[in-house]
Amino acid sequence: MTTPTETPAGWYDDGSGRQRWWDGQQWGNFADEAETRAPVATLNPATEPPTKKKINVLALVSAIVAAVGFIFACIPGALIVGWILLPIAFVLSIVSLFLKGDKKWLGIVGLIVSIIGTIVGVVVFLGVIASAANDAFGGGDTTVSQPAESEQPEEEAAEEPAEEAPAEAVQGSRDNPAPVGTEISNSNWSVVVNSVNPDGNAVVSEANQFNEPAPAGSHYVIVNYTVTYKGADSSYAAEVMLDLVTSTGNVVNGYDALVVLTDGMGLDELYTDASATGSQAFLVPDGETFLVRVQPGILADEAFIQP
């Protein structure tokens, strides 16, 4: 290696493979390899691309499940599927609101749809139950069929002008009751009131020694009627309901007078076209008139008979 006085400034090899520098007055040590490396380029945070947010998958799933459950809840035949999916969507949507991730609004959508779907499902279910009950117990619309005309001579009939019912009153309504013997029917039942005994105290007394006499200010009325089953399979005569409606608007039920009659209407099971005939006692206040109200089925329309 040359002597320093003869060496111009610059970089030189010291003979061991390492380099040193000479500035004309003194030698400088070779810098560490790490110091001579080029600096590693780093990104400016301001120029770094934004990190993509994580999607809230649970919120998305809850919204989808709620939508499917809502659809099934609107279909009467698939209600059970809706009732399974909607509670699941409700729970998932609640949990999704507490998780990290974007699009939490899907969880809110799932929550709202699951609640509304449940309400709709309940309404549809009640409609199905009402329809099934009406088919089972109602038997369709109630019709009123006039009894056969009496054999009274035409001359006598002409002398007794019939009372004109109000034009708007339907035959069998409370304003225009049908006469005894009229057939009240629907697709399941046919009911005919055969007779009405407005003074049935003696009948009740003779029927059973344990029957209590009518309280002061009231009396027994006995209604005899026939029921015929017209539906499929079988049913019970107790589905036909009879009661009295007094002139003051009060309803008198048969179970208000717990008496036993010799020909009382029982709980007969009837198959198609089978009939049962029996009587029922009602406790009516003295001095009040009444109409017989007939319902040929638990949910059937009612019709009124004038005694």
PDB file of C-alpha atoms in Angstrom:
ATOM      1  CA  MET A   1       0.000   0.000   0.000  1.00  0.00           C
ATOM      2  CA  THR A   2       1.388   3.475  -0.847  1.00  0.00           C
ATOM      3  CA  THR A   3       2.360   5.896   1.844  1.00  0.00           C
ATOM      4  CA  PRO A   4      -0.123   8.510   2.774  1.00  0.00           C
ATOM      5  CA  THR A   5       1.987  11.410   1.499  1.00  0.00           C
ATOM      6  CA  GLU A   6       2.054   9.839  -1.917  1.00  0.00           C
ATOM      7  CA  THR A   7      -1.550   8.848  -1.996  1.00  0.00           C
ATOM      8  CA  PRO A   8      -4.200  11.157  -3.392  1.00  0.00           C
ATOM      9  CA  ALA A   9      -7.548  11.308  -1.659  1.00  0.00           C
ATOM     10  CA  GLY A  10      -9.888   8.414  -2.454  1.00  0.00           C
ATOM     11  CA  TRP A  11     -10.719   4.805  -1.696  1.00  0.00           C
ATOM     12  CA  TYR A  12      -7.972   2.199  -1.369  1.00  0.00           C
ATOM     13  CA  ASP A  13      -7.524  -1.466  -0.635  1.00  0.00           C
ATOM     14  CA  ASP A  14      -5.608  -2.045   2.610  1.00  0.00           C
ATOM     15  CA  GLY A  15      -4.329  -5.437   1.355  1.00  0.00           C
ATOM     16  CA  SER A  16      -6.798  -7.561   3.275  1.00  0.00           C
ATOM     17  CA  GLY A  17      -9.675  -7.149   0.862  1.00  0.00           C
ATOM     18  CA  ARG A  18     -11.181  -4.290   2.851  1.00  0.00           C
ATOM     19  CA  GLN A  19     -11.367  -0.718   1.646  1.00  0.00           C
ATOM     20  CA  ARG A  20     -10.369   2.422   3.486  1.00  0.00           C
ATOM     21  CA  TRP A  21     -10.529   5.995   2.442  1.00  0.00           C
ATOM     22  CA  TRP A  22      -7.855   8.721   2.485  1.00  0.00           C
ATOM     23  CA  ASP A  23      -8.803  12.384   2.517  1.00  0.00           C
ATOM     24  CA  GLY A  24      -5.242  13.646   2.030  1.00  0.00           C
ATOM     25  CA  GLN A  25      -4.524  13.950   5.745  1.00  0.00           C
ATOM     26  CA  GLN A  26      -5.810  10.810   7.490  1.00  0.00           C
ATOM     27  CA  TRP A  27      -7.226   7.374   6.856  1.00  0.00           C
ATOM     28  CA  GLY A  28     -10.802   6.561   7.572  1.00  0.00           C
ATOM     29  CA  ASN A  29     -12.106   3.157   8.612  1.00  0.00           C
ATOM     30  CA  PHE A  30     -14.325   1.263   6.237  1.00  0.00           C
ATOM     31  CA  ALA A  31     -17.976   1.677   7.147  1.00  0.00           C
ATOM     32  CA  ASP A  32     -19.949  -1.348   8.391  1.00  0.00           C
ATOM     33  CA  GLU A  33     -21.689  -3.311   5.723  1.00  0.00           C
ATOM     34  CA  ALA A  34     -25.063  -2.540   7.286  1.00  0.00           C
ATOM     35  CA  GLU A  35     -24.319   1.211   7.071  1.00  0.00           C
ATOM     36  CA  THR A  36     -23.314   1.027   3.433  1.00  0.00           C
ATOM     37  CA  ARG A  37     -26.462  -0.782   2.403  1.00  0.00           C
ATOM     38  CA  ALA A  38     -29.054   1.176   0.519  1.00  0.00           C
ATOM     39  CA  PRO A  39     -31.954   2.090   2.766  1.00  0.00           C
ATOM     40  CA  VAL A  40     -34.971  -0.086   2.439  1.00  0.00           C
ATOM     41  CA  ALA A  41     -37.814   1.763   0.796  1.00  0.00           C
ATOM     42  CA  THR A  42     -40.843   2.215   3.026  1.00  0.00           C
ATOM     43  CA  LEU A  43     -44.298   3.316   2.062  1.00  0.00           C
ATOM     44  CA  ASN A  44     -45.670   6.536   3.311  1.00  0.00           C
ATOM     45  CA  PRO A  45     -48.763   5.781   5.414  1.00  0.00           C
ATOM     46  CA  ALA A  46     -50.508   8.537   3.539  1.00  0.00           C
ATOM     47  CA  THR A  47     -49.933   6.699   0.268  1.00  0.00           C
ATOM     48  CA  GLU A  48     -50.757   3.189   1.524  1.00  0.00           C
ATOM     49  CA  PRO A  49     -53.973   1.688   0.062  1.00  0.00           C
ATOM     50  CA  PRO A  50     -56.846   1.446   2.588  1.00  0.00           C
ATOM     51  CA  THR A  51     -57.383  -1.942   4.204  1.00  0.00           C
ATOM     52  CA  LYS A  52     -60.545  -3.669   2.969  1.00  0.00           C
ATOM     53  CA  LYS A  53     -63.104  -4.041   5.762  1.00  0.00           C
ATOM     54  CA  LYS A  54     -64.330  -7.494   6.699  1.00  0.00           C
ATOM     55  CA  ILE A  55     -67.920  -8.262   5.684  1.00  0.00           C
ATOM     56  CA  ASN A  56     -70.284  -9.227   8.505  1.00  0.00           C
ATOM     57  CA  VAL A  57     -71.193 -12.640   7.108  1.00  0.00           C
ATOM     58  CA  LEU A  58     -73.572 -13.452   9.979  1.00  0.00           C
ATOM     59  CA  ALA A  59     -75.634 -10.329   9.245  1.00  0.00           C
ATOM     60  CA  LEU A  60     -75.909 -11.360   5.601  1.00  0.00           C
ATOM     61  CA  VAL A  61     -76.980 -14.877   6.555  1.00  0.00           C
ATOM     62  CA  SER A  62     -79.590 -13.569   9.017  1.00  0.00           C
ATOM     63  CA  ALA A  63     -81.141 -11.340   6.341  1.00  0.00           C
ATOM     64  CA  ILE A  64     -81.330 -14.216   3.859  1.00  0.00           C
ATOM     65  CA  VAL A  65     -82.806 -16.651   6.386  1.00  0.00           C
ATOM     66  CA  ALA A  66     -85.363 -14.048   7.517  1.00  0.00           C
ATOM     67  CA  ALA A  67     -86.438 -13.373   3.926  1.00  0.00           C
ATOM     68  CA  VAL A  68     -86.908 -17.093   3.202  1.00  0.00           C
ATOM     69  CA  GLY A  69     -88.757 -17.597   6.494  1.00  0.00           C
ATOM     70  CA  PHE A  70     -91.059 -14.671   5.701  1.00  0.00           C
ATOM     71  CA  ILE A  71     -91.971 -16.222   2.352  1.00  0.00           C
ATOM     72  CA  PHE A  72     -92.795 -19.583   3.915  1.00  0.00           C
ATOM     73  CA  ALA A  73     -94.780 -17.868   6.701  1.00  0.00           C
ATOM     74  CA  CYS A  74     -97.145 -16.486   4.051  1.00  0.00           C
ATOM     75  CA  ILE A  75     -97.879 -19.960   2.647  1.00  0.00           C
ATOM     76  CA  PRO A  76    -100.511 -21.843   4.704  1.00  0.00           C
ATOM     77  CA  GLY A  77     -99.146 -25.230   3.743  1.00  0.00           C
ATOM     78  CA  ALA A  78     -95.557 -24.329   4.646  1.00  0.00           C
ATOM     79  CA  LEU A  79     -96.079 -22.421   7.890  1.00  0.00           C
ATOM     80  CA  ILE A  80     -93.963 -24.847   9.885  1.00  0.00           C
ATOM     81  CA  VAL A  81     -90.896 -24.039   7.766  1.00  0.00           C
ATOM     82  CA  GLY A  82     -91.394 -20.325   8.339  1.00  0.00           C
ATOM     83  CA  TRP A  83     -91.769 -20.849  12.079  1.00  0.00           C
ATOM     84  CA  ILE A  84     -88.447 -22.714  12.121  1.00  0.00           C
ATOM     85  CA  LEU A  85     -86.489 -20.208  10.035  1.00  0.00           C
ATOM     86  CA  LEU A  86     -87.809 -16.964  11.555  1.00  0.00           C
ATOM     87  CA  PRO A  87     -86.615 -17.604  15.142  1.00  0.00           C
ATOM     88  CA  ILE A  88     -83.228 -18.682  13.764  1.00  0.00           C
ATOM     89  CA  ALA A  89     -83.000 -15.449  11.745  1.00  0.00           C
ATOM     90  CA  PHE A  90     -83.969 -13.437  14.803  1.00  0.00           C
ATOM     91  CA  VAL A  91     -81.158 -14.922  16.917  1.00  0.00           C
ATOM     92  CA  LEU A  92     -78.574 -14.610  14.125  1.00  0.00           C
ATOM     93  CA  SER A  93     -79.449 -10.966  13.509  1.00  0.00           C
ATOM     94  CA  ILE A  94     -79.106 -10.118  17.199  1.00  0.00           C
ATOM     95  CA  VAL A  95     -75.679 -11.792  17.394  1.00  0.00           C
ATOM     96  CA  SER A  96     -74.489 -10.144  14.161  1.00  0.00           C
ATOM     97  CA  LEU A  97     -75.028  -6.679  15.612  1.00  0.00           C
ATOM     98  CA  PHE A  98     -72.313  -7.351  18.210  1.00  0.00           C
ATOM     99  CA  LEU A  99     -69.728  -8.679  15.754  1.00  0.00           C
ATOM    100  CA  LYS A 100     -67.068  -6.655  13.925  1.00  0.00           C
ATOM    101  CA  GLY A 101     -67.480  -6.137  10.242  1.00  0.00           C
ATOM    102  CA  ASP A 102     -69.090  -3.963   7.645  1.00  0.00           C
ATOM    103  CA  LYS A 103     -72.738  -3.972   6.562  1.00  0.00           C
ATOM    104  CA  LYS A 104     -74.290  -4.457   9.982  1.00  0.00           C
ATOM    105  CA  TRP A 105     -77.425  -2.958   8.503  1.00  0.00           C
ATOM    106  CA  LEU A 106     -78.126  -6.411   7.066  1.00  0.00           C
ATOM    107  CA  GLY A 107     -78.469  -7.634  10.647  1.00  0.00           C
ATOM    108  CA  ILE A 108     -81.031  -4.912  11.315  1.00  0.00           C
ATOM    109  CA  VAL A 109     -82.907  -5.917   8.161  1.00  0.00           C
ATOM    110  CA  GLY A 110     -82.891  -9.540   9.287  1.00  0.00           C
ATOM    111  CA  LEU A 111     -84.191  -8.533  12.711  1.00  0.00           C
ATOM    112  CA  ILE A 112     -87.072  -6.478  11.307  1.00  0.00           C
ATOM    113  CA  VAL A 113     -88.058  -9.054   8.684  1.00  0.00           C
ATOM    114  CA  SER A 114     -88.018 -11.884  11.242  1.00  0.00           C
ATOM    115  CA  ILE A 115     -90.343  -9.938  13.559  1.00  0.00           C
ATOM    116  CA  ILE A 116     -92.757  -8.947  10.784  1.00  0.00           C
ATOM    117  CA  GLY A 117     -92.639 -12.474   9.380  1.00  0.00           C
ATOM    118  CA  THR A 118     -93.597 -13.906  12.760  1.00  0.00           C
ATOM    119  CA  ILE A 119     -96.605 -11.574  12.974  1.00  0.00           C
ATOM    120  CA  VAL A 120     -97.681 -12.497   9.445  1.00  0.00           C
ATOM    121  CA  GLY A 121     -97.242 -16.184  10.269  1.00  0.00           C
ATOM    122  CA  VAL A 122     -99.522 -15.869  13.299  1.00  0.00           C
ATOM    123  CA  VAL A 123    -102.191 -14.111  11.216  1.00  0.00           C
ATOM    124  CA  VAL A 124    -102.011 -16.775   8.493  1.00  0.00           C
ATOM    125  CA  PHE A 125    -102.139 -19.527  11.122  1.00  0.00           C
ATOM    126  CA  LEU A 126    -105.246 -18.037  12.738  1.00  0.00           C
ATOM    127  CA  GLY A 127    -106.848 -17.787   9.320  1.00  0.00           C
ATOM    128  CA  VAL A 128    -106.120 -21.450   8.630  1.00  0.00           C
ATOM    129  CA  ILE A 129    -107.529 -22.473  12.020  1.00  0.00           C
ATOM    130  CA  ALA A 130    -110.663 -20.386  11.504  1.00  0.00           C
ATOM    131  CA  SER A 131    -111.193 -21.849   8.048  1.00  0.00           C
ATOM    132  CA  ALA A 132    -110.675 -25.404   9.298  1.00  0.00           C
ATOM    133  CA  ALA A 133    -113.007 -24.850  12.242  1.00  0.00           C
ATOM    134  CA  ASN A 134    -115.665 -23.402   9.980  1.00  0.00           C
ATOM    135  CA  ASP A 135    -115.393 -26.383   7.651  1.00  0.00           C
ATOM    136  CA  ALA A 136    -115.538 -28.808  10.586  1.00  0.00           C
ATOM    137  CA  PHE A 137    -118.236 -27.210  12.706  1.00  0.00           C
ATOM    138  CA  GLY A 138    -119.898 -24.575  10.552  1.00  0.00           C
ATOM    139  CA  GLY A 139    -120.628 -26.499   7.414  1.00  0.00           C
ATOM    140  CA  GLY A 140    -121.085 -23.495   5.156  1.00  0.00           C
ATOM    141  CA  ASP A 141    -123.853 -20.918   4.939  1.00  0.00           C
ATOM    142  CA  THR A 142    -127.082 -21.517   6.813  1.00  0.00           C
ATOM    143  CA  THR A 143    -130.204 -21.788   4.677  1.00  0.00           C
ATOM    144  CA  VAL A 144    -133.857 -21.506   5.720  1.00  0.00           C
ATOM    145  CA  SER A 145    -136.406 -23.709   3.948  1.00  0.00           C
ATOM    146  CA  GLN A 146    -140.088 -23.033   4.484  1.00  0.00           C
ATOM    147  CA  PRO A 147    -142.204 -25.961   5.709  1.00  0.00           C
ATOM    148  CA  ALA A 148    -144.763 -27.522   3.422  1.00  0.00           C
ATOM    149  CA  GLU A 149    -147.902 -25.460   3.000  1.00  0.00           C
ATOM    150  CA  SER A 150    -150.802 -26.447   5.225  1.00  0.00           C
ATOM    151  CA  GLU A 151    -153.948 -28.035   3.824  1.00  0.00           C
ATOM    152  CA  GLN A 152    -156.007 -25.000   4.810  1.00  0.00           C
ATOM    153  CA  PRO A 153    -158.642 -24.157   2.159  1.00  0.00           C
ATOM    154  CA  GLU A 154    -157.689 -21.329  -0.135  1.00  0.00           C
ATOM    155  CA  GLU A 155    -160.796 -19.380   0.876  1.00  0.00           C
ATOM    156  CA  GLU A 156    -159.791 -19.358   4.562  1.00  0.00           C
ATOM    157  CA  ALA A 157    -156.211 -18.510   3.710  1.00  0.00           C
ATOM    158  CA  ALA A 158    -157.385 -15.569   1.683  1.00  0.00           C
ATOM    159  CA  GLU A 159    -159.436 -14.262   4.606  1.00  0.00           C
ATOM    160  CA  GLU A 160    -156.328 -14.077   6.826  1.00  0.00           C
ATOM    161  CA  PRO A 161    -153.895 -11.708   5.193  1.00  0.00           C
ATOM    162  CA  ALA A 162    -150.306 -12.496   6.091  1.00  0.00           C
ATOM    163  CA  GLU A 163    -148.345  -9.872   7.886  1.00  0.00           C
ATOM    164  CA  GLU A 164    -145.890  -8.234   5.558  1.00  0.00           C
ATOM    165  CA  ALA A 165    -142.295  -8.459   6.768  1.00  0.00           C
ATOM    166  CA  PRO A 166    -139.946  -5.555   6.230  1.00  0.00           C
ATOM    167  CA  ALA A 167    -138.480  -5.611   2.762  1.00  0.00           C
ATOM    168  CA  GLU A 168    -134.941  -5.682   4.081  1.00  0.00           C
ATOM    169  CA  ALA A 169    -135.558  -8.498   6.594  1.00  0.00           C
ATOM    170  CA  VAL A 170    -134.302 -11.894   5.475  1.00  0.00           C
ATOM    171  CA  GLN A 171    -136.449 -14.922   6.194  1.00  0.00           C
ATOM    172  CA  GLY A 172    -135.125 -16.519   9.369  1.00  0.00           C
ATOM    173  CA  SER A 173    -133.625 -13.324  10.768  1.00  0.00           C
ATOM    174  CA  ARG A 174    -134.630 -11.880  14.115  1.00  0.00           C
ATOM    175  CA  ASP A 175    -136.758  -9.241  12.391  1.00  0.00           C
ATOM    176  CA  ASN A 176    -138.434 -11.851  10.211  1.00  0.00           C
ATOM    177  CA  PRO A 177    -138.352 -15.212  12.046  1.00  0.00           C
ATOM    178  CA  ALA A 178    -139.384 -18.402  10.285  1.00  0.00           C
ATOM    179  CA  PRO A 179    -142.346 -20.478  11.520  1.00  0.00           C
ATOM    180  CA  VAL A 180    -142.098 -23.730  13.474  1.00  0.00           C
ATOM    181  CA  GLY A 181    -141.343 -26.620  11.128  1.00  0.00           C
ATOM    182  CA  THR A 182    -138.888 -24.639   9.016  1.00  0.00           C
ATOM    183  CA  GLU A 183    -135.727 -26.523   8.094  1.00  0.00           C
ATOM    184  CA  ILE A 184    -132.518 -24.741   9.147  1.00  0.00           C
ATOM    185  CA  SER A 185    -129.575 -26.354   7.379  1.00  0.00           C
ATOM    186  CA  ASN A 186    -126.058 -26.155   6.020  1.00  0.00           C
ATOM    187  CA  SER A 187    -123.709 -28.713   4.480  1.00  0.00           C
ATOM    188  CA  ASN A 188    -123.303 -30.574   7.797  1.00  0.00           C
ATOM    189  CA  TRP A 189    -126.614 -30.344   9.651  1.00  0.00           C
ATOM    190  CA  SER A 190    -130.345 -30.060   9.131  1.00  0.00           C
ATOM    191  CA  VAL A 191    -132.441 -28.836  12.075  1.00  0.00           C
ATOM    192  CA  VAL A 192    -136.224 -28.698  12.361  1.00  0.00           C
ATOM    193  CA  VAL A 193    -138.028 -27.280  15.399  1.00  0.00           C
ATOM    194  CA  ASN A 194    -141.042 -29.582  15.718  1.00  0.00           C
ATOM    195  CA  SER A 195    -142.900 -27.909  18.569  1.00  0.00           C
ATOM    196  CA  VAL A 196    -142.616 -25.314  21.331  1.00  0.00           C
ATOM    197  CA  ASN A 197    -144.451 -25.739  24.636  1.00  0.00           C
ATOM    198  CA  PRO A 198    -144.548 -22.306  26.316  1.00  0.00           C
ATOM    199  CA  ASP A 199    -145.801 -23.760  29.609  1.00  0.00           C
ATOM    200  CA  GLY A 200    -143.603 -26.719  30.392  1.00  0.00           C
ATOM    201  CA  ASN A 201    -143.684 -26.662  34.190  1.00  0.00           C
ATOM    202  CA  ALA A 202    -145.806 -29.793  34.356  1.00  0.00           C
ATOM    203  CA  VAL A 203    -143.594 -31.611  31.835  1.00  0.00           C
ATOM    204  CA  VAL A 204    -140.474 -30.860  33.874  1.00  0.00           C
ATOM    205  CA  SER A 205    -142.143 -31.878  37.125  1.00  0.00           C
ATOM    206  CA  GLU A 206    -143.367 -35.209  35.737  1.00  0.00           C
ATOM    207  CA  ALA A 207    -140.105 -36.060  33.958  1.00  0.00           C
ATOM    208  CA  ASN A 208    -137.966 -36.491  37.062  1.00  0.00           C
ATOM    209  CA  GLN A 209    -138.693 -36.136  40.761  1.00  0.00           C
ATOM    210  CA  PHE A 210    -135.355 -34.422  41.315  1.00  0.00           C
ATOM    211  CA  ASN A 211    -136.071 -31.612  38.842  1.00  0.00           C
ATOM    212  CA  GLU A 212    -136.397 -28.310  40.651  1.00  0.00           C
ATOM    213  CA  PRO A 213    -139.561 -26.256  40.021  1.00  0.00           C
ATOM    214  CA  ALA A 214    -139.192 -22.969  38.175  1.00  0.00           C
ATOM    215  CA  PRO A 215    -138.224 -20.082  40.494  1.00  0.00           C
ATOM    216  CA  ALA A 216    -140.856 -17.462  41.235  1.00  0.00           C
ATOM    217  CA  GLY A 217    -141.323 -15.106  38.313  1.00  0.00           C
ATOM    218  CA  SER A 218    -140.244 -17.629  35.679  1.00  0.00           C
ATOM    219  CA  HIS A 219    -141.468 -20.747  33.909  1.00  0.00           C
ATOM    220  CA  TYR A 220    -140.158 -23.579  31.777  1.00  0.00           C
ATOM    221  CA  VAL A 221    -140.409 -23.634  27.980  1.00  0.00           C
ATOM    222  CA  ILE A 222    -139.942 -26.984  26.215  1.00  0.00           C
ATOM    223  CA  VAL A 223    -138.592 -27.066  22.635  1.00  0.00           C
ATOM    224  CA  ASN A 224    -138.685 -30.314  20.691  1.00  0.00           C
ATOM    225  CA  TYR A 225    -136.468 -30.545  17.597  1.00  0.00           C
ATOM    226  CA  THR A 226    -134.884 -32.989  15.156  1.00  0.00           C
ATOM    227  CA  VAL A 227    -131.301 -32.912  13.911  1.00  0.00           C
ATOM    228  CA  THR A 228    -129.984 -34.779  10.854  1.00  0.00           C
ATOM    229  CA  TYR A 229    -126.293 -35.136  10.086  1.00  0.00           C
ATOM    230  CA  LYS A 230    -125.361 -34.583   6.434  1.00  0.00           C
ATOM    231  CA  GLY A 231    -121.575 -34.374   6.640  1.00  0.00           C
ATOM    232  CA  ALA A 232    -118.906 -37.004   6.059  1.00  0.00           C
ATOM    233  CA  ASP A 233    -118.028 -39.723   8.576  1.00  0.00           C
ATOM    234  CA  SER A 234    -119.823 -38.937  11.863  1.00  0.00           C
ATOM    235  CA  SER A 235    -120.479 -36.185  14.378  1.00  0.00           C
ATOM    236  CA  TYR A 236    -122.452 -35.493  17.556  1.00  0.00           C
ATOM    237  CA  ALA A 237    -125.899 -33.950  17.925  1.00  0.00           C
ATOM    238  CA  ALA A 238    -124.512 -31.618  20.598  1.00  0.00           C
ATOM    239  CA  GLU A 239    -122.876 -29.575  17.824  1.00  0.00           C
ATOM    240  CA  VAL A 240    -126.313 -28.150  17.033  1.00  0.00           C
ATOM    241  CA  MET A 241    -127.030 -25.286  19.416  1.00  0.00           C
ATOM    242  CA  LEU A 242    -130.473 -24.081  20.493  1.00  0.00           C
ATOM    243  CA  ASP A 243    -131.339 -21.217  22.806  1.00  0.00           C
ATOM    244  CA  LEU A 244    -134.038 -18.605  23.279  1.00  0.00           C
ATOM    245  CA  VAL A 245    -133.816 -14.853  22.765  1.00  0.00           C
ATOM    246  CA  THR A 246    -136.385 -12.951  24.825  1.00  0.00           C
ATOM    247  CA  SER A 247    -138.230  -9.822  23.832  1.00  0.00           C
ATOM    248  CA  THR A 248    -135.881  -7.830  26.073  1.00  0.00           C
ATOM    249  CA  GLY A 249    -132.863  -9.154  24.162  1.00  0.00           C
ATOM    250  CA  ASN A 250    -131.641 -11.600  26.789  1.00  0.00           C
ATOM    251  CA  VAL A 251    -130.330 -15.014  25.706  1.00  0.00           C
ATOM    252  CA  VAL A 252    -131.606 -18.053  27.623  1.00  0.00           C
ATOM    253  CA  ASN A 253    -129.362 -21.106  27.281  1.00  0.00           C
ATOM    254  CA  GLY A 254    -130.403 -24.685  27.808  1.00  0.00           C
ATOM    255  CA  TYR A 255    -127.731 -25.251  30.453  1.00  0.00           C
ATOM    256  CA  ASP A 256    -129.300 -22.514  32.601  1.00  0.00           C
ATOM    257  CA  ALA A 257    -132.020 -25.039  33.517  1.00  0.00           C
ATOM    258  CA  LEU A 258    -130.396 -28.264  34.684  1.00  0.00           C
ATOM    259  CA  VAL A 259    -133.397 -30.533  34.376  1.00  0.00           C
ATOM    260  CA  VAL A 260    -133.860 -34.038  33.021  1.00  0.00           C
ATOM    261  CA  LEU A 261    -136.564 -34.707  30.433  1.00  0.00           C
ATOM    262  CA  THR A 262    -137.941 -38.085  29.401  1.00  0.00           C
ATOM    263  CA  ASP A 263    -137.175 -37.274  25.751  1.00  0.00           C
ATOM    264  CA  GLY A 264    -134.167 -35.025  26.289  1.00  0.00           C
ATOM    265  CA  MET A 265    -131.757 -34.523  23.391  1.00  0.00           C
ATOM    266  CA  GLY A 266    -128.673 -36.607  24.114  1.00  0.00           C
ATOM    267  CA  LEU A 267    -125.085 -36.650  22.913  1.00  0.00           C
ATOM    268  CA  ASP A 268    -125.898 -39.062  20.111  1.00  0.00           C
ATOM    269  CA  GLU A 269    -123.196 -39.833  17.571  1.00  0.00           C
ATOM    270  CA  LEU A 270    -124.694 -39.698  14.105  1.00  0.00           C
ATOM    271  CA  TYR A 271    -123.377 -40.888  10.772  1.00  0.00           C
ATOM    272  CA  THR A 272    -124.401 -39.449   7.415  1.00  0.00           C
ATOM    273  CA  ASP A 273    -128.193 -39.083   7.045  1.00  0.00           C
ATOM    274  CA  ALA A 274    -128.851 -40.303  10.609  1.00  0.00           C
ATOM    275  CA  SER A 275    -131.283 -38.286  12.757  1.00  0.00           C
ATOM    276  CA  ALA A 276    -132.020 -37.717  16.421  1.00  0.00           C
ATOM    277  CA  THR A 277    -135.094 -36.127  18.008  1.00  0.00           C
ATOM    278  CA  GLY A 278    -135.308 -34.753  21.518  1.00  0.00           C
ATOM    279  CA  SER A 279    -136.438 -31.901  23.752  1.00  0.00           C
ATOM    280  CA  GLN A 280    -134.696 -29.200  25.740  1.00  0.00           C
ATOM    281  CA  ALA A 281    -135.998 -27.077  28.626  1.00  0.00           C
ATOM    282  CA  PHE A 282    -135.422 -23.343  28.997  1.00  0.00           C
ATOM    283  CA  LEU A 283    -136.150 -21.135  32.001  1.00  0.00           C
ATOM    284  CA  VAL A 284    -137.896 -17.958  30.764  1.00  0.00           C
ATOM    285  CA  PRO A 285    -139.034 -14.928  32.835  1.00  0.00           C
ATOM    286  CA  ASP A 286    -142.791 -14.587  33.096  1.00  0.00           C
ATOM    287  CA  GLY A 287    -144.452 -12.106  30.758  1.00  0.00           C
ATOM    288  CA  GLU A 288    -141.712 -12.181  28.114  1.00  0.00           C
ATOM    289  CA  THR A 289    -142.071 -13.451  24.588  1.00  0.00           C
ATOM    290  CA  PHE A 290    -139.190 -15.178  22.880  1.00  0.00           C
ATOM    291  CA  LEU A 291    -137.742 -16.539  19.647  1.00  0.00           C
ATOM    292  CA  VAL A 292    -135.930 -19.839  19.211  1.00  0.00           C
ATOM    293  CA  ARG A 293    -132.394 -19.317  17.900  1.00  0.00           C
ATOM    294  CA  VAL A 294    -130.886 -22.221  15.951  1.00  0.00           C
ATOM    295  CA  GLN A 295    -127.231 -22.692  14.991  1.00  0.00           C
ATOM    296  CA  PRO A 296    -126.620 -25.807  12.844  1.00  0.00           C
ATOM    297  CA  GLY A 297    -122.992 -26.048  13.962  1.00  0.00           C
ATOM    298  CA  ILE A 298    -120.726 -24.291  16.440  1.00  0.00           C
ATOM    299  CA  LEU A 299    -119.593 -21.615  13.973  1.00  0.00           C
ATOM    300  CA  ALA A 300    -122.635 -21.677  11.705  1.00  0.00           C
ATOM    301  CA  ASP A 301    -124.832 -18.679  11.017  1.00  0.00           C
ATOM    302  CA  GLU A 302    -127.869 -18.444  13.258  1.00  0.00           C
ATOM    303  CA  ALA A 303    -131.540 -18.487  12.287  1.00  0.00           C
ATOM    304  CA  PHE A 304    -134.639 -17.557  14.301  1.00  0.00           C
ATOM    305  CA  ILE A 305    -137.919 -19.447  14.707  1.00  0.00           C
ATOM    306  CA  GLN A 306    -141.181 -17.852  15.802  1.00  0.00           C
ATOM    307  CA  PRO A 307    -143.031 -20.166  18.267  1.00  0.00           C
TER     308      PRO A 307
END
